[in-house]
């Protein structure tokens, strides 16, 4: 369902920022301000998000009112927590560019890097 | 019997001394791809040797022939004959136990590691789909987060992910270098390598070759990717990108004694070591081949020797004398 990827993000974005449960119609009205969309498209996306566990819903008459299962910060923290995990826990699912090191170490290495750059500059 | 002993000794020596020698060597930093291949070959070689040692103890390979069905029948006959004497049956049982447990354990842990990686990737991709924005100019996903981090995921879409803090911390040239580094990981299927070494290290905890391969291959894949980044950017730029992203707000791990892997990478970038000459590469490639084929050759020696013998060596005297 890669075609829906951006739409899923857009829907979650609105629900997180509104901080109030919303129906498909309410989300659709907001989304169509940016691009034309069909009701069924948004309905499918929100239904998928519910199925994947990102949205909870309650029946309201004939429609559902959706709300996020968890706030954005919680998802981001969980994802980044895994991404920045101790190398011992490394599952191999993702490869991080570089692990974080203590600030004292950073200062020391930066000084060494600058010294090397100066030396190169002087040689020219 | 001697074959089994030779193979077992080869396995133990390779797993201990071999690991020590390779870990102490300085050439892998100058040819990281070759270093990775050598670690994988050493791991596979010692594993195969142990499994074949067990097999050689339990089943005396009949003479080489192209008749596969005949080969199976002869092996089964040998297996049954192995149980004919008490000493023989003990050896056969031990042999089978070793072969099946070592081989089975390795296979099981590799499969488990792969499955674990896949399921975590799927979960992360699902969360990324709702959390991240696609930046078409960069060809990557961006997540709003206060800690600078860049990583790549194998799996559907093979996305490279950056945090907003990372984008803020990197100059445009540094960003290009970082993206080149991550693309090199994806091209080289490094996730798979890392998963495999991790699987074997979990399968046989404490065995030096698997434990060291796990550590070293992780470092070496970063070096391969750094080299790829250096093809498009100056090494100083890659080095400053490394440092910019290493400076983060996430809880840091306590540094072990000696150089951190970040320092090793920076040193390597700042004073590029001369790449290995072609003759040394050739020798090392030869070493890798020897490692891969040695266990099979050792196991096949008695079968090759028996190729001249045209009778089935199952007579009692033959069994007791030729153990």
Coordinates of C-alpha atoms in Angstrom, one line a residue:
Chain A
X1 CA 0.0 0.0 0.0
X2 CA 2.9 2.3 -0.7
X3 CA 0.6 4.7 -2.6
X4 CA -1.2 5.5 0.7
X5 CA 2.0 6.1 2.6
X6 CA 1.9 9.9 2.5
X7 CA -1.9 9.8 3.0
X8 CA -1.5 7.7 6.2
X9 CA 1.0 10.3 7.5
X10 CA -1.3 13.2 6.6
X11 CA -4.3 11.6 8.3
X12 CA -2.3 10.9 11.5
X13 CA -0.9 14.4 11.4
X14 CA -4.4 15.9 11.5
X15 CA -5.6 13.6 14.2
X16 CA -2.6 14.3 16.4
X17 CA -2.8 18.1 16.0
X18 CA -6.6 18.3 16.5
X19 CA -6.4 16.4 19.8
X20 CA -10.1 15.4 19.4
X21 CA -11.6 12.3 17.8
X22 CA -12.8 12.9 14.2
X23 CA -14.9 11.2 11.6
X24 CA -13.8 10.2 8.1
X25 CA -15.9 13.1 6.7
X26 CA -14.2 15.7 9.0
X27 CA -10.7 14.4 7.9
X28 CA -11.7 14.3 4.3
X29 CA -12.9 17.9 4.3
X30 CA -9.6 19.1 5.7
X31 CA -7.5 16.9 3.3
X32 CA -9.4 18.0 0.2
X33 CA -8.3 21.6 0.8
X34 CA -4.9 20.4 -0.5
X35 CA -5.8 17.9 -3.1
X36 CA -8.9 16.2 -4.4
X37 CA -9.7 12.9 -2.7
X38 CA -12.5 10.5 -2.7
X39 CA -14.4 9.6 0.5
X40 CA -13.7 5.9 0.0
X41 CA -10.0 6.6 -0.3
X42 CA -9.8 8.3 3.1
X43 CA -12.2 5.7 4.6
X44 CA -9.9 2.9 3.4
X45 CA -6.8 4.7 4.8
X46 CA -8.4 5.3 8.2
X47 CA -9.7 1.7 8.3
X48 CA -6.1 0.5 7.5
X49 CA -4.7 2.6 10.2
X50 CA -7.2 1.2 12.6
X51 CA -6.3 -2.3 11.6
X52 CA -2.6 -1.6 12.1
X53 CA -3.3 -0.3 15.6
X54 CA -2.5 3.3 15.1
X55 CA -6.2 4.5 15.5
X56 CA -8.9 3.5 17.9
X57 CA -12.6 4.1 17.0
X58 CA -16.1 4.3 18.4
X59 CA -19.3 4.0 16.6
X60 CA -21.3 7.2 16.3
X61 CA -24.5 6.5 14.5
X62 CA -23.6 5.1 11.1
X63 CA -20.0 6.3 11.1
X64 CA -17.0 5.8 13.3
X65 CA -15.2 8.5 15.2
X66 CA -11.4 7.9 15.2
X67 CA -8.7 8.9 17.6
X68 CA -4.9 8.1 17.7
X69 CA -4.0 5.1 19.9
X70 CA -0.9 6.9 21.1
X71 CA 0.7 10.3 20.7
X72 CA 3.3 11.1 18.1
X73 CA 6.1 11.6 20.7
X74 CA 5.5 8.1 22.0
X75 CA 6.0 6.5 18.5
X76 CA 9.0 8.7 17.8
X77 CA 10.6 7.9 21.1
X78 CA 10.1 4.2 20.6
X79 CA 11.4 4.2 17.0
X80 CA 14.4 6.4 17.9
X81 CA 15.0 4.4 21.0
X82 CA 15.5 1.3 18.9
X83 CA 17.5 3.2 16.4
X84 CA 19.9 4.6 18.9
X85 CA 20.0 1.5 21.0
X86 CA 23.2 0.2 22.6
X87 CA 25.2 -1.7 20.1
X88 CA 24.8 -4.8 22.1
X89 CA 21.1 -4.8 21.5
X90 CA 21.6 -4.2 17.9
X91 CA 19.2 -6.4 16.0
X92 CA 20.6 -5.6 12.6
X93 CA 17.3 -4.3 11.4
X94 CA 18.8 -0.9 10.8
X95 CA 22.3 0.4 10.3
X96 CA 23.0 3.7 12.0
X97 CA 25.5 6.1 10.5
X98 CA 27.4 6.5 13.8
X99 CA 26.6 5.8 17.4
X100 CA 26.5 8.6 20.0
X101 CA 29.6 9.0 22.2
X102 CA 30.0 10.9 25.4
X103 CA 30.4 14.7 25.0
X104 CA 34.0 14.6 26.5
X105 CA 35.0 12.2 23.8
X106 CA 33.4 14.4 21.1
X107 CA 35.4 17.4 22.3
X108 CA 38.6 15.5 22.3
X109 CA 38.1 14.1 18.8
X110 CA 36.9 17.4 17.4
X111 CA 40.1 19.0 18.7
X112 CA 42.2 16.3 17.0
X113 CA 40.2 16.8 13.8
X114 CA 40.8 20.6 13.9
X115 CA 44.5 20.1 14.6
X116 CA 44.8 17.8 11.6
X117 CA 43.0 20.4 9.4
X118 CA 45.3 23.1 10.6
X119 CA 48.4 21.0 9.8
X120 CA 47.1 20.4 6.3
X121 CA 46.4 24.1 5.8
X122 CA 50.0 25.0 6.9
X123 CA 51.5 22.5 4.6
X124 CA 49.8 24.1 1.6
Chain B
X1 CA 39.0 -41.6 13.1
X2 CA 42.0 -39.6 12.1
X3 CA 39.9 -37.6 9.7
X4 CA 37.6 -36.7 12.5
X5 CA 40.4 -35.7 14.8
X6 CA 42.1 -33.7 12.1
X7 CA 38.9 -31.8 11.3
X8 CA 38.1 -31.2 15.0
X9 CA 41.6 -29.8 15.6
X10 CA 41.3 -27.7 12.5
X11 CA 38.0 -26.3 13.8
X12 CA 39.3 -25.6 17.3
X13 CA 42.5 -24.0 16.0
X14 CA 40.6 -21.9 13.4
X15 CA 38.0 -20.8 16.0
X16 CA 40.6 -19.7 18.5
X17 CA 44.0 -19.0 17.0
X18 CA 42.6 -18.0 13.6
X19 CA 40.3 -15.5 15.3
X20 CA 43.2 -14.0 17.3
X21 CA 45.4 -13.7 14.3
X22 CA 42.8 -12.0 12.2
X23 CA 41.7 -9.7 15.0
X24 CA 45.3 -8.5 15.4
X25 CA 46.0 -8.1 11.7
X26 CA 46.1 -4.5 10.4
X27 CA 45.3 -5.3 6.8
X28 CA 41.5 -5.5 7.1
X29 CA 41.3 -1.7 7.6
X30 CA 43.1 -1.3 4.3
X31 CA 40.8 -3.7 2.5
X32 CA 37.6 -3.9 4.5
X33 CA 35.6 -5.9 1.9
X34 CA 38.4 -8.6 1.9
X35 CA 38.4 -8.4 5.7
X36 CA 34.7 -9.1 5.8
X37 CA 35.0 -12.0 3.4
X38 CA 37.9 -13.5 5.5
X39 CA 35.9 -13.3 8.7
X40 CA 32.9 -15.0 7.0
X41 CA 35.1 -17.6 5.5
X42 CA 36.8 -18.4 8.8
X43 CA 33.5 -18.7 10.5
X44 CA 32.0 -20.9 7.9
X45 CA 35.2 -23.0 7.7
X46 CA 35.4 -23.7 11.4
X47 CA 31.7 -24.5 11.5
X48 CA 31.8 -26.8 8.6
X49 CA 34.9 -28.5 10.0
X50 CA 33.2 -29.3 13.3
X51 CA 30.1 -30.7 11.6
X52 CA 32.2 -32.8 9.2
X53 CA 34.3 -34.0 12.1
X54 CA 31.2 -35.4 13.7
X55 CA 30.1 -36.8 10.4
X56 CA 33.5 -38.4 9.8
X57 CA 33.4 -40.0 13.2
X58 CA 30.0 -41.6 12.5
X59 CA 30.1 -42.4 8.8
X60 CA 33.2 -43.5 7.1
X61 CA 32.8 -42.1 3.6
X62 CA 33.0 -44.7 0.9
X63 CA 35.2 -44.2 -2.1
X64 CA 34.3 -41.3 -4.3
X65 CA 32.0 -42.2 -7.1
X66 CA 29.4 -40.5 -9.1
X67 CA 26.7 -43.0 -8.2
X68 CA 24.8 -40.9 -5.6
X69 CA 22.3 -43.6 -4.7
X70 CA 25.2 -46.1 -4.3
X71 CA 27.0 -43.5 -2.1
X72 CA 24.0 -43.2 0.2
X73 CA 23.6 -46.9 0.5
X74 CA 27.3 -47.3 1.3
X75 CA 27.1 -44.6 3.9
X76 CA 24.1 -46.3 5.5
X77 CA 25.9 -49.6 5.5
X78 CA 28.9 -47.9 7.2
X79 CA 26.6 -46.3 9.7
X80 CA 25.1 -49.6 10.6
X81 CA 28.5 -51.2 10.7
X82 CA 29.6 -48.5 13.1
X83 CA 27.1 -49.8 15.6
X84 CA 28.5 -53.3 15.3
X85 CA 31.1 -52.9 18.0
X86 CA 30.6 -51.1 21.4
X87 CA 33.5 -48.7 20.7
X88 CA 32.2 -48.2 17.2
X89 CA 28.7 -47.4 18.4
X90 CA 30.0 -44.9 21.0
X91 CA 32.0 -43.1 18.4
X92 CA 29.2 -43.2 15.9
X93 CA 26.7 -41.8 18.4
X94 CA 29.1 -39.1 19.5
X95 CA 29.8 -38.2 15.9
X96 CA 26.2 -38.0 14.9
X97 CA 25.4 -35.9 18.0
X98 CA 28.2 -33.4 17.3
X99 CA 27.3 -33.1 13.7
X100 CA 23.6 -32.7 14.2
X101 CA 23.8 -30.4 17.2
X102 CA 26.4 -28.1 15.8
X103 CA 24.9 -27.9 12.4
X104 CA 21.4 -27.7 13.7
X105 CA 22.2 -25.0 16.3
X106 CA 23.9 -22.8 13.6
X107 CA 21.0 -23.2 11.2
X108 CA 18.4 -22.6 13.9
X109 CA 20.1 -19.4 15.2
X110 CA 20.6 -18.0 11.7
X111 CA 17.0 -18.5 10.8
X112 CA 15.9 -16.9 14.1
X113 CA 18.2 -13.9 13.6
X114 CA 16.9 -13.4 10.1
X115 CA 13.2 -13.7 11.2
X116 CA 13.9 -11.3 14.1
X117 CA 15.4 -8.7 11.9
X118 CA 12.6 -9.0 9.3
X119 CA 9.9 -8.5 11.9
X120 CA 11.6 -5.6 13.5
X121 CA 12.1 -4.0 10.1
X122 CA 8.4 -4.4 9.2
X123 CA 7.4 -2.9 12.5
X124 CA 9.7 0.1 12.1
X125 CA 8.6 0.6 8.5
X126 CA 4.9 0.7 9.6
X127 CA 5.7 3.4 12.2
X128 CA 7.9 5.3 9.7
X129 CA 4.9 5.4 7.3
X130 CA 2.9 7.5 9.7
X131 CA 5.7 9.4 11.4
X132 CA 8.0 10.4 8.6
X133 CA 7.8 12.8 5.7
X134 CA 9.3 11.9 2.4
X135 CA 11.8 14.5 1.2
X136 CA 11.9 13.9 -2.5
X137 CA 14.9 16.2 -3.0
X138 CA 17.0 14.0 -0.7
X139 CA 15.3 10.8 -1.6
X140 CA 15.0 10.0 2.1
X141 CA 12.5 10.1 4.9
X142 CA 12.7 12.8 7.6
X143 CA 11.5 12.4 11.2
X144 CA 10.9 15.2 13.6
X145 CA 13.2 14.4 16.5
X146 CA 15.6 16.4 18.7
X147 CA 18.5 13.9 18.6
X148 CA 20.6 13.8 15.4
X149 CA 20.6 10.4 13.8
X150 CA 20.7 8.9 10.3
X151 CA 20.1 5.3 9.5
X152 CA 18.9 3.0 6.8
X153 CA 16.5 0.1 6.8
X154 CA 16.5 -2.9 4.6
X155 CA 13.1 -4.2 3.6
X156 CA 10.4 -2.6 1.6
X157 CA 11.5 0.7 0.0
X158 CA 14.9 0.5 1.6
X159 CA 14.5 3.9 3.2
X160 CA 17.2 6.2 4.5
X161 CA 15.9 8.0 7.5
X162 CA 17.2 11.3 9.0
X163 CA 16.0 13.3 12.0
X164 CA 15.3 17.0 11.7
X165 CA 18.2 17.5 14.2
X166 CA 20.5 15.6 11.9
X167 CA 19.5 17.9 9.0
X168 CA 20.2 20.9 11.1
X169 CA 23.6 19.5 12.3
X170 CA 25.0 18.7 8.8
X171 CA 26.4 21.1 6.2
X172 CA 25.2 20.3 2.6
X173 CA 28.5 18.6 1.6
X174 CA 28.4 16.5 4.8
X175 CA 24.8 15.6 4.1
X176 CA 25.8 14.3 0.6
X177 CA 28.6 12.2 2.2
X178 CA 26.2 10.7 4.8
X179 CA 23.6 9.8 2.1
X180 CA 26.4 8.2 0.0
X181 CA 27.5 6.2 3.1
X182 CA 24.0 4.9 3.7
X183 CA 23.4 4.0 0.1
X184 CA 26.6 1.9 0.2
X185 CA 25.1 -0.1 3.1
X186 CA 22.0 -0.8 1.1
X187 CA 23.9 -1.7 -2.1
X188 CA 26.2 -4.0 -0.2
X189 CA 23.4 -5.8 1.7
X190 CA 25.2 -5.1 4.9
X191 CA 22.2 -5.7 7.0
X192 CA 22.3 -9.4 6.0
X193 CA 26.0 -9.7 6.9
X194 CA 25.5 -8.2 10.3
X195 CA 22.4 -10.4 10.9
X196 CA 24.4 -13.5 10.0
X197 CA 27.4 -12.7 12.2
X198 CA 25.0 -11.9 15.1
X199 CA 23.2 -15.1 14.6
X200 CA 26.3 -17.2 14.8
X201 CA 27.6 -15.3 17.8
X202 CA 24.3 -16.0 19.6
X203 CA 24.5 -19.7 18.5
X204 CA 27.9 -20.3 20.1
X205 CA 28.4 -17.7 22.8
X206 CA 32.0 -17.3 23.8
X207 CA 33.6 -19.0 20.8
X208 CA 36.2 -16.4 19.8
X209 CA 35.8 -16.6 16.0
X210 CA 32.0 -16.0 16.1
X211 CA 32.2 -13.3 18.8
X212 CA 35.0 -11.5 17.1
X213 CA 33.5 -11.8 13.6
X214 CA 30.4 -10.2 15.0
X215 CA 32.3 -7.2 16.3
X216 CA 34.7 -6.8 13.5
X217 CA 32.3 -7.2 10.6
X218 CA 30.1 -4.4 12.1
X219 CA 33.1 -2.1 12.1
X220 CA 34.3 -3.2 8.7
X221 CA 30.9 -2.5 7.0
X222 CA 31.1 1.0 8.3
X223 CA 34.6 1.3 6.8
X224 CA 33.3 0.0 3.4
X225 CA 30.5 2.6 3.5
X226 CA 33.0 5.4 4.5
X227 CA 35.2 4.5 1.6
X228 CA 32.2 4.7 -0.7
X229 CA 31.4 8.2 0.8
X230 CA 35.0 9.2 0.2
X231 CA 34.6 8.5 -3.5
X232 CA 32.2 11.5 -3.8
X233 CA 33.4 13.7 -1.0
X234 CA 36.7 14.6 0.6
X235 CA 37.7 12.4 3.6
X236 CA 37.7 15.5 5.9
X237 CA 34.1 16.1 5.0
X238 CA 33.1 12.5 5.8
X239 CA 35.1 12.8 9.1
X240 CA 33.4 16.0 10.1
X241 CA 30.0 14.4 9.3
X242 CA 30.8 11.5 11.5
X243 CA 31.7 13.8 14.4
X244 CA 28.6 16.0 13.8
X245 CA 26.3 13.0 14.1
X246 CA 28.2 11.3 17.0
X247 CA 27.4 14.3 19.1
X248 CA 24.0 13.6 20.3
X249 CA 21.6 13.9 23.2
X250 CA 20.8 10.2 23.3
X251 CA 22.2 8.2 26.3
X252 CA 25.6 7.1 25.3
X253 CA 27.2 3.8 26.0
X254 CA 30.1 3.7 28.3
X255 CA 33.3 3.5 26.3
X256 CA 35.4 0.4 26.6
X257 CA 39.1 0.7 27.1
X258 CA 41.0 1.6 24.0
X259 CA 39.7 3.4 21.0
X260 CA 36.0 3.8 20.3
X261 CA 34.9 2.7 16.9
X262 CA 34.2 6.4 16.1
X263 CA 37.8 7.2 16.9
X264 CA 39.0 4.3 14.7
X265 CA 36.9 5.5 11.8
X266 CA 38.1 9.1 12.2
X267 CA 41.7 8.1 12.3
X268 CA 41.3 6.0 9.2
X269 CA 39.6 8.9 7.4
X270 CA 42.2 11.5 8.5
X271 CA 45.2 9.6 7.4
X272 CA 44.1 7.3 4.6
X273 CA 46.1 4.1 4.6
X274 CA 47.5 3.0 1.4
X275 CA 45.3 0.3 -0.2
X276 CA 46.6 -3.2 -0.3
X277 CA 48.7 -4.0 -3.4
X278 CA 47.3 -6.5 -5.9
X279 CA 49.8 -9.3 -4.9
X280 CA 48.7 -9.1 -1.3
X281 CA 45.0 -9.1 -2.3
X282 CA 45.6 -12.1 -4.4
X283 CA 47.2 -14.0 -1.5
X284 CA 44.4 -13.0 0.8
X285 CA 41.8 -14.1 -1.8
X286 CA 43.6 -17.4 -2.0
X287 CA 43.5 -17.7 1.8
X288 CA 39.7 -17.2 1.7
X289 CA 39.3 -19.9 -0.9
X290 CA 41.5 -22.3 1.1
X291 CA 39.4 -21.6 4.2
X292 CA 36.2 -22.4 2.3
X293 CA 37.4 -25.6 0.8
X294 CA 39.7 -27.0 3.5
X295 CA 37.1 -28.8 5.6
X296 CA 35.6 -30.5 2.5
X297 CA 39.1 -31.5 1.3
X298 CA 40.1 -32.9 4.7
X299 CA 36.9 -34.8 5.0
X300 CA 37.3 -36.3 1.5
X301 CA 40.9 -37.5 2.0
X302 CA 40.0 -41.0 3.0
X303 CA 37.4 -41.3 0.3
X304 CA 40.0 -40.2 -2.3
X305 CA 42.5 -42.6 -0.8
X306 CA 39.9 -45.4 -1.1
X307 CA 39.2 -44.6 -4.7
X308 CA 41.8 -47.2 -5.7
X309 CA 40.3 -49.9 -3.6
X310 CA 37.7 -51.8 -5.5
X311 CA 36.2 -53.9 -2.7
X312 CA 33.8 -52.7 -0.1
X313 CA 35.9 -52.2 3.1
X314 CA 33.4 -53.7 5.5
X315 CA 35.1 -56.9 6.3
X316 CA 35.8 -57.2 10.1
X317 CA 39.5 -56.9 9.7
X318 CA 39.2 -53.9 7.5
X319 CA 36.8 -52.2 10.0
X320 CA 39.1 -52.7 13.0
X321 CA 42.4 -52.0 11.3
X322 CA 41.4 -49.0 9.3
X323 CA 39.8 -46.9 12.0

